[in-house]
Coordinates of C-alpha atoms and ligand atoms in Angstrom, one line a residue:
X1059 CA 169.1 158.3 82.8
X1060 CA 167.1 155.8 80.8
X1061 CA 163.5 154.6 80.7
X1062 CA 162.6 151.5 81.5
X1063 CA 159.3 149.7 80.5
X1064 CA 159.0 146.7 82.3
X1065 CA 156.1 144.4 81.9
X1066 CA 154.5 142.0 84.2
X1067 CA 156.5 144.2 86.8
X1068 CA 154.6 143.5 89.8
X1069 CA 155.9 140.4 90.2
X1070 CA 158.7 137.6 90.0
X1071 CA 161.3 138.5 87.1
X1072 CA 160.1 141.4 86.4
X1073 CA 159.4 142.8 89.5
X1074 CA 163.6 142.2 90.1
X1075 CA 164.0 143.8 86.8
X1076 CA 162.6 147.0 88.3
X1077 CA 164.2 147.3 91.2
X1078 CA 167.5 146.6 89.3
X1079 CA 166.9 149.1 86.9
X1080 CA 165.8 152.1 89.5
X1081 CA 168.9 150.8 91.6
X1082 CA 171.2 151.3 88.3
X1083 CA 169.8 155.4 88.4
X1084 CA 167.1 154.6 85.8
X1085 CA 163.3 155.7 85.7
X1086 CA 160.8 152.8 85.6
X1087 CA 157.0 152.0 84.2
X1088 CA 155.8 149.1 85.6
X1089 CA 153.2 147.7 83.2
X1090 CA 151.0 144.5 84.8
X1091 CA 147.5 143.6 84.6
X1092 CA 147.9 143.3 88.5
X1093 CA 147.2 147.0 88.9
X1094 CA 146.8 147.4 92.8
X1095 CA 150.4 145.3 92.8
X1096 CA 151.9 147.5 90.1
X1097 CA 150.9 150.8 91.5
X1098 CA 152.2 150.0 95.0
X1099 CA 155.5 148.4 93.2
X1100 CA 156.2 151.2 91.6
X1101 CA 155.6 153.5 94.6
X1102 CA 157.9 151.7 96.5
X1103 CA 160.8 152.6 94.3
X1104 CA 160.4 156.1 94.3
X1105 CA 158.1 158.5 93.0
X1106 CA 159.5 159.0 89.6
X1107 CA 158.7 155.8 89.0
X1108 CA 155.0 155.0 87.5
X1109 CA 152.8 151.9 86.9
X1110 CA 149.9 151.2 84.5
X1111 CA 147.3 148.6 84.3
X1112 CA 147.8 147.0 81.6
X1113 CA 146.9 143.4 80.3
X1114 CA 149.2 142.9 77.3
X1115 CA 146.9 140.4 75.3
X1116 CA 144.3 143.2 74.8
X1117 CA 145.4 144.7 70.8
X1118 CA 144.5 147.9 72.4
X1119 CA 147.1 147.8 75.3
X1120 CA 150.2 148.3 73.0
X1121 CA 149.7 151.7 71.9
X1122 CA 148.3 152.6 75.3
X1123 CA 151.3 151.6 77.6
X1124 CA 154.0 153.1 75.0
X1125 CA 151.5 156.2 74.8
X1126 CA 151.5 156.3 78.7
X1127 CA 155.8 156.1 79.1
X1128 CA 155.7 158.9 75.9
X1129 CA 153.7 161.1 77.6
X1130 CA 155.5 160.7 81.0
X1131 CA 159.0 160.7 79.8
X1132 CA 159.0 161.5 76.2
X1133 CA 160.9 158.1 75.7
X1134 CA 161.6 154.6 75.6
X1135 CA 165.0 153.6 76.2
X1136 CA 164.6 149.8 77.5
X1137 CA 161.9 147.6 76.7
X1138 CA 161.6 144.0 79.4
X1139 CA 158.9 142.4 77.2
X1140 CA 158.5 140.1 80.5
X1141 CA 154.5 139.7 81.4
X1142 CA 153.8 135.7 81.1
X1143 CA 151.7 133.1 82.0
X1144 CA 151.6 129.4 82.5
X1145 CA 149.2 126.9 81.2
X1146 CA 146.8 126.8 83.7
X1147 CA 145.4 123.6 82.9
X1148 CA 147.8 121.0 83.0
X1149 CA 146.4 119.0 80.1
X1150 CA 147.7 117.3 77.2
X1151 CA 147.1 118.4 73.7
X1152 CA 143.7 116.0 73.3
X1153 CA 142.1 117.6 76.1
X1154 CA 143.5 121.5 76.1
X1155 CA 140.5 123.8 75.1
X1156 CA 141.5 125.9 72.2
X1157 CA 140.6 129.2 74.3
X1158 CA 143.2 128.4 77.0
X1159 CA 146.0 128.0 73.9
X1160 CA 144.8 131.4 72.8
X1161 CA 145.0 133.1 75.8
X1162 CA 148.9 131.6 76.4
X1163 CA 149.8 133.0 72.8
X1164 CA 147.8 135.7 73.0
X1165 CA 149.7 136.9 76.1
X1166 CA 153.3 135.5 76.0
X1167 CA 153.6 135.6 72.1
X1168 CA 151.1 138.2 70.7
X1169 CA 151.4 140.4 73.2
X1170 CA 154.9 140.4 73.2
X1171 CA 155.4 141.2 69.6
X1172 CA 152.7 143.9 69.6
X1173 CA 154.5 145.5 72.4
X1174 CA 157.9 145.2 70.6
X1175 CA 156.4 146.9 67.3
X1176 CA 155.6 149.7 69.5
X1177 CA 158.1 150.4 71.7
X1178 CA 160.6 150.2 68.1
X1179 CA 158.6 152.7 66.6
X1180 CA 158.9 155.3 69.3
X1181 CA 162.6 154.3 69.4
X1182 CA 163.2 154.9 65.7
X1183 CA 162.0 158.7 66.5
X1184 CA 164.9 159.1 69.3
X1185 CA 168.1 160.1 69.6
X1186 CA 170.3 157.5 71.7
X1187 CA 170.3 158.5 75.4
X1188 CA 174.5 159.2 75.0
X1189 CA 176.3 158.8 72.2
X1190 CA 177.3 155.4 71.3
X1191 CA 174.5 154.1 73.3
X1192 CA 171.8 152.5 70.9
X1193 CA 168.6 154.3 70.0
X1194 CA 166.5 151.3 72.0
X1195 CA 166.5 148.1 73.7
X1196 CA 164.2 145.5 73.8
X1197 CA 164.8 142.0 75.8
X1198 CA 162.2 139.6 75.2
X1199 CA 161.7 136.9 77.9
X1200 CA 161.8 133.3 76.5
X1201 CA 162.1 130.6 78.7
X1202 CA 163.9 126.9 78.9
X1203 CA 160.8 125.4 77.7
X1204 CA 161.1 126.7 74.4
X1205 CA 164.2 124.7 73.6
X1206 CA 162.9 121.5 75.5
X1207 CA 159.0 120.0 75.4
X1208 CA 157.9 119.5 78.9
X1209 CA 154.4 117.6 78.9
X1210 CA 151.4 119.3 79.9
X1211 CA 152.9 122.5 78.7
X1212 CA 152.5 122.5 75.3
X1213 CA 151.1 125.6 74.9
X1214 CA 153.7 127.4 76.9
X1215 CA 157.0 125.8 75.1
X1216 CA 155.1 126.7 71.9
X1217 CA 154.8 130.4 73.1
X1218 CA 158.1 130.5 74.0
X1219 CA 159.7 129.0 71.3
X1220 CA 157.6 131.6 69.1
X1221 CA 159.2 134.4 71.4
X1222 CA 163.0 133.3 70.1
X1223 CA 162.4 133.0 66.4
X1224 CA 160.5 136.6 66.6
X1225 CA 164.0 137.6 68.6
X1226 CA 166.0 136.0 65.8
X1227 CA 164.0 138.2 63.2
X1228 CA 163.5 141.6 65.2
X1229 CA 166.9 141.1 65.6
X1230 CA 168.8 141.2 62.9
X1231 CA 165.9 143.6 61.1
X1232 CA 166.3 145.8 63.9
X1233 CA 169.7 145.9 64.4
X1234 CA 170.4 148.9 61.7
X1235 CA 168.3 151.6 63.3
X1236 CA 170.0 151.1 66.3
X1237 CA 167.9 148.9 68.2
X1238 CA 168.8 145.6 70.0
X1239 CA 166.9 142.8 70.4
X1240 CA 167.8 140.1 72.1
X1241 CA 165.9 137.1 74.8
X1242 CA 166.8 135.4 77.8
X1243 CA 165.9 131.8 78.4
X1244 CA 165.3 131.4 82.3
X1245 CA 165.4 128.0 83.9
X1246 CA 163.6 126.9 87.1
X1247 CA 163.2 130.7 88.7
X1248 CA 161.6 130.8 92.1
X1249 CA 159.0 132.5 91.6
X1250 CA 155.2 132.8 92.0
X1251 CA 154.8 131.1 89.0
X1252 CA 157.0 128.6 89.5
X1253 CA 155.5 128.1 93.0
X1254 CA 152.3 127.7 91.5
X1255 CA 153.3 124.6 89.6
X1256 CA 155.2 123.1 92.7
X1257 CA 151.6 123.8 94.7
X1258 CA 149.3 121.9 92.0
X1259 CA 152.2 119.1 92.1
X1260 CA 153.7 119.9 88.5
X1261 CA 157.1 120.9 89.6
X1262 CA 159.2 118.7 92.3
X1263 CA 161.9 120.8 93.6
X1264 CA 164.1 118.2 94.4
X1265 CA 163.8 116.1 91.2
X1266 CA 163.9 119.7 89.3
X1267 CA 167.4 120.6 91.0
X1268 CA 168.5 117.1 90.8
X1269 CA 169.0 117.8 86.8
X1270 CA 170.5 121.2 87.0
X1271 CA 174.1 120.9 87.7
X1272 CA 174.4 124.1 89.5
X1273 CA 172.4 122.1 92.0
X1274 CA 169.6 124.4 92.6
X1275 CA 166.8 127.1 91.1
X1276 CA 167.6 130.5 90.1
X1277 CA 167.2 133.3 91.7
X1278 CA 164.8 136.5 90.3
X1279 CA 167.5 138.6 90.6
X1280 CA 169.9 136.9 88.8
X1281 CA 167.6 137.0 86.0
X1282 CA 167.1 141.0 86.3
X1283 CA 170.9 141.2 86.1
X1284 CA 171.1 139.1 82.9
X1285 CA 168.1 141.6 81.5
X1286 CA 170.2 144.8 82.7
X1287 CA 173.3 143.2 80.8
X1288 CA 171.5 142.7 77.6
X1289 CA 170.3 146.3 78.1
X1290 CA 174.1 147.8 78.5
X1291 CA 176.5 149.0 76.2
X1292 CA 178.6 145.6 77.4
X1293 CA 176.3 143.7 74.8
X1294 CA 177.0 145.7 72.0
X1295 CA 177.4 143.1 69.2
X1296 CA 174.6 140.5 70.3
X1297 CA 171.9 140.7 67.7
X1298 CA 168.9 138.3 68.0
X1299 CA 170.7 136.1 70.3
X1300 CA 169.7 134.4 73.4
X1301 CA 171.5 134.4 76.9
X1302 CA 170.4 130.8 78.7
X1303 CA 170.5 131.2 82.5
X1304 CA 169.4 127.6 83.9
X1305 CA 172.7 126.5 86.1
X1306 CA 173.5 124.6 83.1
X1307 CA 170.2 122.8 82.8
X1308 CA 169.4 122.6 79.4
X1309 CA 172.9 121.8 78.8
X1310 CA 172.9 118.3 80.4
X1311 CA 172.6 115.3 78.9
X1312 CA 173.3 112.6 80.8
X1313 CA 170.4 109.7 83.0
X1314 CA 172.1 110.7 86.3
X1315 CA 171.6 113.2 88.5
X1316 CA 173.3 116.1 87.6
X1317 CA 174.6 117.9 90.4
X1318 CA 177.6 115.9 91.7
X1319 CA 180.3 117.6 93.8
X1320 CA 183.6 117.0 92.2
X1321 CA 185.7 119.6 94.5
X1322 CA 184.5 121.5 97.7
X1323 CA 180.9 122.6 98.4
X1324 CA 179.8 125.7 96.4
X1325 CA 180.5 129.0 98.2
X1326 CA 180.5 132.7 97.5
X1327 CA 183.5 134.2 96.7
X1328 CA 185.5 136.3 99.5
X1329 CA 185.0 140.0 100.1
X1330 CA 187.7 141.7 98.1
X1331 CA 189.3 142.3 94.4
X1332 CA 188.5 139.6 92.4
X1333 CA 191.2 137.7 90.3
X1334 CA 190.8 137.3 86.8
X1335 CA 192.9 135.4 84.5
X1336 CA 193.3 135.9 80.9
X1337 CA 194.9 132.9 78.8
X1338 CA 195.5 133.8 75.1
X1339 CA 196.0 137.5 75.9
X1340 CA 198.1 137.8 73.1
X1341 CA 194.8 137.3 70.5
X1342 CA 192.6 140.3 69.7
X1343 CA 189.5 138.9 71.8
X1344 CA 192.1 138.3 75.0
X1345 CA 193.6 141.5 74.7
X1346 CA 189.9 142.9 74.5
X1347 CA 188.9 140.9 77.5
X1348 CA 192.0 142.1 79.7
X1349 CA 190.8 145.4 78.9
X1350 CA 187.5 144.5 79.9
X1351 CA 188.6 143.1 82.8
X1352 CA 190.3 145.7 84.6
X1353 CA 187.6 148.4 83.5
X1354 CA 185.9 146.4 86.0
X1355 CA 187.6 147.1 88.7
X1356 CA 189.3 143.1 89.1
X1357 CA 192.9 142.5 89.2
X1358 CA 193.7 140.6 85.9
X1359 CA 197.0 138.7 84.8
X1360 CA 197.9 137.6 81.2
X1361 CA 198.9 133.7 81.7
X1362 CA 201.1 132.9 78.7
X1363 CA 201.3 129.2 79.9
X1364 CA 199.0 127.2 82.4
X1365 CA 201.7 127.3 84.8
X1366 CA 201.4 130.9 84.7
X1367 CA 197.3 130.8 85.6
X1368 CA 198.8 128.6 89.1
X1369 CA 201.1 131.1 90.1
X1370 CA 198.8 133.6 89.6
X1371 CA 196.1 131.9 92.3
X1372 CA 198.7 131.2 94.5
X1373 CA 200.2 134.9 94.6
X1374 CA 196.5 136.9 95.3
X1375 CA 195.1 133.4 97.0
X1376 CA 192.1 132.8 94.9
X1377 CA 191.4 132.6 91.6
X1378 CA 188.0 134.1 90.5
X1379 CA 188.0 133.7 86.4
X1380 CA 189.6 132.6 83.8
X1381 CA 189.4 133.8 79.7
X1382 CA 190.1 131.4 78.0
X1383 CA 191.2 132.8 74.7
X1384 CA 194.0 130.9 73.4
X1385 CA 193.3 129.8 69.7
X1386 CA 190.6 132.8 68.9
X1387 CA 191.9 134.1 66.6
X1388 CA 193.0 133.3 63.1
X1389 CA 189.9 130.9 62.8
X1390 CA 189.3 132.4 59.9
X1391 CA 192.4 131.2 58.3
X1392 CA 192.2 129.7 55.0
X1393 CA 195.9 127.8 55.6
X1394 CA 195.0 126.5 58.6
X1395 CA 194.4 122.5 58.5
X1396 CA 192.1 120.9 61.3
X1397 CA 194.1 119.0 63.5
X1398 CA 196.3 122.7 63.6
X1399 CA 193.1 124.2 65.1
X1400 CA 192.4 122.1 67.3
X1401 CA 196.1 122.0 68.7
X1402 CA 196.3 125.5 69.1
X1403 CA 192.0 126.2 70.1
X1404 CA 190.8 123.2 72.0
X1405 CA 194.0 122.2 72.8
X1406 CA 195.1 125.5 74.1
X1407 CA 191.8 125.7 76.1
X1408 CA 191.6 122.3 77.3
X1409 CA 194.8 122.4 78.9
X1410 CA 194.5 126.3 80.8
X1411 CA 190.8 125.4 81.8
X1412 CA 192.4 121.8 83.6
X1413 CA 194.5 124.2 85.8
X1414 CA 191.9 127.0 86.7
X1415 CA 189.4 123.7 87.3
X1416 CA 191.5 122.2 89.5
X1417 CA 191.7 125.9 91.2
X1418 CA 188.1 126.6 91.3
X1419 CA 187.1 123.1 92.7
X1420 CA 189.6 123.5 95.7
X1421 CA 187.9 126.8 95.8
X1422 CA 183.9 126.3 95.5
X1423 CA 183.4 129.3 93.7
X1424 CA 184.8 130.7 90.2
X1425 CA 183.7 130.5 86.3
X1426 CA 185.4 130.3 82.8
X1427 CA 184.6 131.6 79.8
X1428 CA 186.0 130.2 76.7
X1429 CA 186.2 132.4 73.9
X1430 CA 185.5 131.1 70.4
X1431 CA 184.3 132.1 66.7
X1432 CA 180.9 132.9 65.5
X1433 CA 182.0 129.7 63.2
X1434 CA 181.0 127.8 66.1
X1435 CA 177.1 128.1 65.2
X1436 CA 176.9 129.3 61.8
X1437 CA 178.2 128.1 58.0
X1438 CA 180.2 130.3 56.1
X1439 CA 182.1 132.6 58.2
X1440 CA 184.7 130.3 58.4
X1441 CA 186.4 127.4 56.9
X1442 CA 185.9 124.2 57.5
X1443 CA 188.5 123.6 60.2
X1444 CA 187.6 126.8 62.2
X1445 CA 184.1 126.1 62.0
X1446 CA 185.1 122.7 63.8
X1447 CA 187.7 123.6 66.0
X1448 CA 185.0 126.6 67.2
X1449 CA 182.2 124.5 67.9
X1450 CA 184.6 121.9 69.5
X1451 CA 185.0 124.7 72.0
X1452 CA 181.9 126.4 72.7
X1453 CA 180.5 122.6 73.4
X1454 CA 183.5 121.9 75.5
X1455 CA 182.4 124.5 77.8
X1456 CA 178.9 123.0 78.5
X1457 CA 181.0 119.7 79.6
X1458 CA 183.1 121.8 81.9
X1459 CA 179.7 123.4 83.5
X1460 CA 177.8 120.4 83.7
X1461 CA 181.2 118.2 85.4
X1462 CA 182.1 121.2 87.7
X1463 CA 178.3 122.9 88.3
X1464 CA 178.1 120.6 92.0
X1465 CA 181.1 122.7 93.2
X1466 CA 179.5 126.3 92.1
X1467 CA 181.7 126.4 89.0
X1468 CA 180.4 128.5 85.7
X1469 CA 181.6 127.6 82.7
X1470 CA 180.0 129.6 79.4
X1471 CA 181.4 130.0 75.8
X1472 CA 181.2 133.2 74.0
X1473 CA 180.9 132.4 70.1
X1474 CA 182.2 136.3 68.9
X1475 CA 182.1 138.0 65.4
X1476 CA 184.8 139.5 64.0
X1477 CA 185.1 143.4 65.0
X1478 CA 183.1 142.9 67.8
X1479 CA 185.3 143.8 71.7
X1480 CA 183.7 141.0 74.0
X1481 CA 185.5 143.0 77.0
X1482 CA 181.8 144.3 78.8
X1483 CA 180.2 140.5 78.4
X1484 CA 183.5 138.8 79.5
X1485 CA 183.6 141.0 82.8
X1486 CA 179.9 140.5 83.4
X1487 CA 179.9 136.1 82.6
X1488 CA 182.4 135.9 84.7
X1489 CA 181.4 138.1 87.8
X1490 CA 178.7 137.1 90.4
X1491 CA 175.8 138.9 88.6
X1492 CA 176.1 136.2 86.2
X1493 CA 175.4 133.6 89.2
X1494 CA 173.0 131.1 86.9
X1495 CA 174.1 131.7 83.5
X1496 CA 176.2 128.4 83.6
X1497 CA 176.6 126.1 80.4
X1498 CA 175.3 128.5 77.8
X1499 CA 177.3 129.1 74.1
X1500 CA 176.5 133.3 73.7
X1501 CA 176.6 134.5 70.4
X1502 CA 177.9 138.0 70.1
X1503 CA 178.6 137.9 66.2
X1504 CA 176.5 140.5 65.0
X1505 CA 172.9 138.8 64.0
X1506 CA 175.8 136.2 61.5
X1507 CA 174.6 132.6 63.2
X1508 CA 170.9 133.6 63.2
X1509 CA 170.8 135.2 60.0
X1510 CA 169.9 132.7 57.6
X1511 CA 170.9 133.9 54.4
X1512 CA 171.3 132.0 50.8
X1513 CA 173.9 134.2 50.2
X1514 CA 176.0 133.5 53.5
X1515 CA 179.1 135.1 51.9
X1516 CA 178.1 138.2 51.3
X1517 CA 178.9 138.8 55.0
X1518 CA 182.1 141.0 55.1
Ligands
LIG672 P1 155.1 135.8 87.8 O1 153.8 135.0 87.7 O2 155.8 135.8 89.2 O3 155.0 137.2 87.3 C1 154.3 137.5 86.1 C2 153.8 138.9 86.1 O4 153.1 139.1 84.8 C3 152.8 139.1 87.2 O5 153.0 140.4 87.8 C4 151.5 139.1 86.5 O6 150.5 139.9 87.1 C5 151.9 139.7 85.1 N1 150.9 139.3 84.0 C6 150.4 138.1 83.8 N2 149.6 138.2 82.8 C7 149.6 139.5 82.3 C8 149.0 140.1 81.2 N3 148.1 139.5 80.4 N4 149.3 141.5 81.0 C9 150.2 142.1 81.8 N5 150.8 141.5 82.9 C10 150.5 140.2 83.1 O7 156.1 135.0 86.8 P2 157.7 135.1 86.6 O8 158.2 133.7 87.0 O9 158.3 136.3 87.1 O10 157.7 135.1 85.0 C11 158.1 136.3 84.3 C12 158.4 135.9 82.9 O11 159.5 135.0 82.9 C13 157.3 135.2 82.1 O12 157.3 135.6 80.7 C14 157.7 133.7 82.2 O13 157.2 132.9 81.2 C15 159.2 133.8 82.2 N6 159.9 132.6 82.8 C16 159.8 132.3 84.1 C17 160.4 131.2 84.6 C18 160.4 130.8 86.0 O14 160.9 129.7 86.3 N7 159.8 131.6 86.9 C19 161.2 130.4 83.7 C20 161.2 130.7 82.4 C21 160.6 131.9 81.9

């Protein structure tokens, strides 16, 4: 049993975040300046479960809340640094009153970080919950808007985008005393927030959906099960990174509309076992991913040759994932050349994911994860022509998402350090919990790609 501090809880995001949590056996505080919503949130889960006002840009608020879950649980095992706000105002930069700028940073930025500080330093005094488990967790909620300007919310892109580079840094500082840190970047979520903006005629819906090629806004939930992954042992390895779940939004880049239906119309998948694919099983990172796989409970075949993934969806009659693995490893090579990486990495891929595609579009449902190297985002963990043939691949994946996205297709690309088992993240990106994280490259390397280092070799 872990405890859960989730803040902003009465509503939205985070709100799903606690329900997810108490669903998954875990004990929940609910921290929201909404108190009358928080307390009657909380009761509604059960009555271990607590709630305490709280408004998270008050320097005093830190030390309370963390003091509060001590004294309740004598813990802190998760941390959903969650509680936002939006720029009220809707004006540009030449008009914006410096008070309303402070109160954005003050509560999506500085109250973020000062709640971070203090959940790590009752964390550092803990034992992990069960060994192996980390001593902490901490997911810090960016959002879209910190990798894209949108007008009018300056403010809130700029709180955002401080949110990821204090990730980045908790991160990798963090990482040796046990405690992860990583963010997720939501896209359009319906939420109160976001219906907010739609209400004061700053969000279309229909515009807004015609850009994501999933074809439509996120749900809260989806986003609590992206939090509850970063918070299980299935992320071990991901240090400072950041899990985009926007149907592929930010990853289009093209003047049309985005959603276009290239197969059926997007459906869930049938009741039963789902079928899962592994092409490259022979690698270390396939092999890892099989494993990963099954421990899920789907049935999983090792394709050695794209015919193989056909026969394998015409056997069980659907076809739910595919790993796309071929080519992983040996990026490190020294002897490889370029065009030999690409041949046997984007190559490999390409020609595995062109069967499964065709599959999934028939189908209206599956996803695809290609597997690739932490040389994919980051200098100097590999040569030159793994470094290419890596990010050849994780980008290849956000063309696959944003062409196939109108027929409910995911495609992500896990960028993975060496040592590291990406079995738990494979068997989570390509289930139905992962439902809008769709066009994202996930690094899982260990804190390498956003550790900037002069002395990038050091790394062993
Ligand atoms: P929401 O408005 O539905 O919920 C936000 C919650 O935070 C509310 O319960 C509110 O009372 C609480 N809160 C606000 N100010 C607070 C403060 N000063 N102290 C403590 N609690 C406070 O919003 P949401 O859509 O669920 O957003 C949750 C988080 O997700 C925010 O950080 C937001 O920026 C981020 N996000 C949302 C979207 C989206 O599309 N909804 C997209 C990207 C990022």
């Amino acid at each position: 049993m872990r405890v859960v501090l989730v803040t902003g809880g009465a509503s939205g995001i985070g709100w799903a975040c606690a329900r997810r949590f108490a669903a998954g056996g875990d004990v929940v505080v609910i921290a929201d300046i909404d108190a009358a919503a928080a307390t009657s949130r909380a009761a509604s889960l059960g009555p271990q479960h607590a709630a305490i006002a709280a408004d998270v840009a008050d320097p005093a608020t830190a030390a309370a809340v963390i003091g509060f879950v001590l004294a309740r649980h004598g813990r802190i095992d998760v941390l959903v640094n969650n509680a936002g706000i939006i720029d009220s105002g809707g004006t540009q930069i030449t008009d914006q009153p410096l008070e309303a700028l402070r109160r954005l940073l003050g509560v999506n930025l500085i109250g973020m970080e000062r709640l971070a500080s203090a959940a790590r330093a009752a964390m550092l005094g803990q034992t992990p919950v069960t060994a192996g488990a980390p001593r902490g967790v901490i997911v810090n909620m960016a959002s879209g808007a910190a990798l894209r300007a949108i007008p009018l919310r300056n403010g809130y892109s700029a709180s955002k985008a401080g949110v990821l580079a204090m990730t980045r840094v908790q991160g990798v500082a963090w990482a040796a005393d046990g405690i992860w840190v990583n963010a997720l970047a939501p896209g359009y979520i319906r939420t109160d927030l976001v219906d907010e903006l739609i209400r004061r005629g700053r969000v279309d819906p229909s515009l807004t959906e015609s850009r994501i090629p999933l074809g439509r806004m996120g749900r809260p939930e989806e986003m609590a099960e992206a939090v509850f992954f970063l918070a299980s042992p299935a992320a071990r390895g991901m240090v400072g990174s950041l899990l985009i779940a926007d149907g592929a939004g930010s990853a289009y880049g093209a003047s049309d509309a985005a959603p276009v239906q290239r197969g059926a119309a997007p459906r869930a998948a049938p009741e039963g076992t789902p079928v899962m694919v592994v092409s490259g099983a022979d690698t270390a990172m396939g092999a890892a991913c099989l494993r990963g796989l099954a421990a899920a409970g789907a049935t999983v075949i090792a394709a050695a040759t794209p015919a193989d993934i056909a026969a394998a969806a015409q056997r069980h009659g659907r076809l739910d994932g595919l790993v796309n693995a071929a080519g992983s490893d040996g990026l490190d090579a020294d002897d490889a050349d370029l065009p030999q990486q690409i041949a046997q990495h984007l190559e490999a891929q390409f020609l595995a994911a062109q069967v499964a595609g065709r599959i999934m579009l028939a189908q209206g449902f599956g996803a695809v994860l290609n597997l690739t190297g932490a040389a994919a985002l980051a200098a100097g963990v590999a040569p030159v022509a793994g470094s290419a043939a890596a990010g050849a691949v994780a980008m290849f994946a956000r063309s696959m998402a944003c062409e196939w996205g109108g027929s409910g297709v995911r495609v992500n690309a896990l960028a993975v350090g060496a040592g590291i088992d990406p079995g738990g993240a494979a068997a989570f990106l390509l289930s139905p919990a992962a439902g809008y994280v769709s066009g994202s490259i996930i690094a899982m390397d260990g804190g390498r790609s956003v550790l900037s280092s002069k002395e990038p070799q050091a790394w062993p």
